[in-house]
Amino acid sequence: MENLFKTIFTGSKQALKAAEDVVKKAIEEKGKDHNVSFPDTAYSLPVIYAATGNKIKTLGELEAALDVVRGLIEEEMKLEKALNGGLATAVSAEIIEAVKYANEEAPYSEPCTGFIPDPVIRSLGVPLVTGDIPGIAVVLGECPDSETAGKIVKDYQSKGLLTFLVGKVIDQATEAGVKMGLDFRVIPVGYDITSVIHVVSVAIRAGLIFGNVEPGKFDKHMEYTKERVPAFVNAFGPLSELVVSCGAGAIALGFPVITDQEVPEVPTLLITQKDYDKFVPTSLEARGIKIKITELPIPVAFAPAFEGERIRKDDMYIEFGGNKTEAWELVKSVDPSEIEDHKIEIIGPDIDEVEGDPKRLPLAIMVEVGGKNMQEDFEPVLERRIHYFMNYTEGVMHVGQRDTSWIRIGKEAFEKGFRLKHIGEILYAKMIDEFDSVVDKCQVKIITDAEKVSELKQKEAEPKYRARDERLASLRDDNVDKFYSCLLCQSFAPAHVCIVTPERLGLCGAVSWLDAKATYELDPTGPCQPVEIEGLEDEVKGIWKSINEHVEQKSGGQISRISLYSIMEDPMTSCGCFECIAGIMPEANGVIIVNREFDGATPVGMTFGELASMTGGGVQTPGFMGHGRYFISSRKFMSAEGGPGRIVWMPKELKDYVRENLDKTAKELYGIDNFTDMICDETIATDPDGVVNYLQEKGHPALEMDPLM
């Protein structure tokens, strides 16, 4: 063990020397005042910020940060000191990488990503808490051959893990035909070992973004990553002193290291595994990651890692819908006696019977389910899962829902033998597996006969869609007797409690009141719990005694009061994975809203990431509020301050996305036509004066409302 400790300290001193040299050279060339930052983050530089509480902005400040590294290197032959040496290597790596970004505007190029921006981490929040991403694998070094690398990485991918690649394994995975990129949850970070810090940065920022872990309290950050970030490291090939020291840093954060090299083992933390067929199960076991796999009789892979796959025109074998043909999908509850369980019926030509180019067919997917606990309200919940189940299929792309669906099947999937019956097998297996408490029997009809598709749409689908829309339209906060809490995100944000109402969906945009109701019915001890609406204290602000008591209990006493309809007084907390954030703009007497996809500056002088850093992690920040896209057009959107009429600026993409529903709400509340056109966007102005001038020109209602502050 002493030899291991010596190796770690040798690596940490090598890293320190390299960091000192690159900082010195950069200062000589650019001066101490030269800017230092990573792109699109509010936490630069994340590891140093978490450790010290200081944000690094210049090369001079970066030079001072070298003292942090020196302070961590204490050459005593003890595990604690050796792990600190590993952390010293991590800080040195961040310094070296920061100098890369100071020297070059884009130091990384395809296929490597380098630094992972804040919005990407926020977008991963929901799949991490739901288990769609059950863990994080860091694969670094060089496998014995490309076949081994490809097999291991594809295995992680098939299990849904988010996998980061560092070193020559990137080229090996490419050669093995691994589909890579954020869409496939396999991310090549960089070839230099120091680029692994960008993965460490993701883990550290999880604590800053979701957990409200205070910067400067690094012991709390290490506790958070150990308990809440399910990551591990696979280190292949010869292990240099620097790689061993990096591994010690990973272990200090709670991430076990599994290697194919002979090392002095530390039980559960540093493990040698010579059998490459056992590498994946050994890694999962070491980190305590359990994978639930549904075996499907299909010729392609099936995993959440393929959710973001896009089938381009040149790679497409056939498509359905997308305004090219008629396409719709429906989940319908029927009496179990009417169902022949596991019956999959194809009505019309299969995809291998279509001629011409491009190949297109109409498509109707009818999933009929039955069970003694099935309810009609659950139908749309199950139906929306069709989108995910289809997208989890390698080589299949699904966009939209109901009668706006658009599906493409790739050439590679077709060549592997994928046919329409396999869509039926997927939907049958997943409906039975995920909804076993309400679905006892299931049958699937897949229809490509054009006449039958149109006939059944009018007879079966459209009446169901209308009935559901009428049901949803009738659901208002004041005509139900309970709301629901959603605690899914507490695995990352322990103090956060979402309250979901008919008119206020979860801030992640993924959980509606009906979803929460169904989730509770399906799993009474699960993440969604009913909250009786009792003890009204303020109808305008949306304050109830029963809700405050529930939030206080579920937040562990961290939050004692919330206002459901106010942004200024005790606003609801946010975990960090919200789709949008609203913030007050005093000059315009209103609020700006920015979505995480927008990477520019807003009229309040902050980017999405900077605004979001003020309100995530389960804290209440009056004047700022995380929320979902659909909440923007709700009557209850900050209704205590006047409602959606307070919205003065949004990115154009978001404005166009909510236009139809927001215009409808504004007409109902204010009698204003085309209200969305009164809202400024980045194509018009991003400076406060320009925004206010536009609002005055349009006669925006916020200018006449009572002062926000």
CSV table of C-alpha atoms in Angstrom, one decimal, residues 14 25 36 90 93 101 296 330 526 551 562 640:
chain,number,residue,atom,x,y,z
A,14,GLN,CA,3.8,16.0,-11.6
A,25,LYS,CA,3.8,30.6,-19.6
A,36,VAL,CA,-10.1,32.8,-17.6
A,90,ALA,CA,-7.9,17.1,-9.8
A,93,ALA,CA,-6.0,19.3,-14.0
A,101,TYR,CA,-9.6,27.8,-22.7
A,296,LEU,CA,-37.3,-7.9,-25.7
A,330,LEU,CA,-53.9,5.7,-29.0
A,526,GLY,CA,-43.9,6.4,-4.5
A,551,VAL,CA,-43.8,20.9,2.3
A,562,ILE,CA,-44.7,28.4,-0.1
A,640,ALA,CA,-50.6,37.1,-7.5
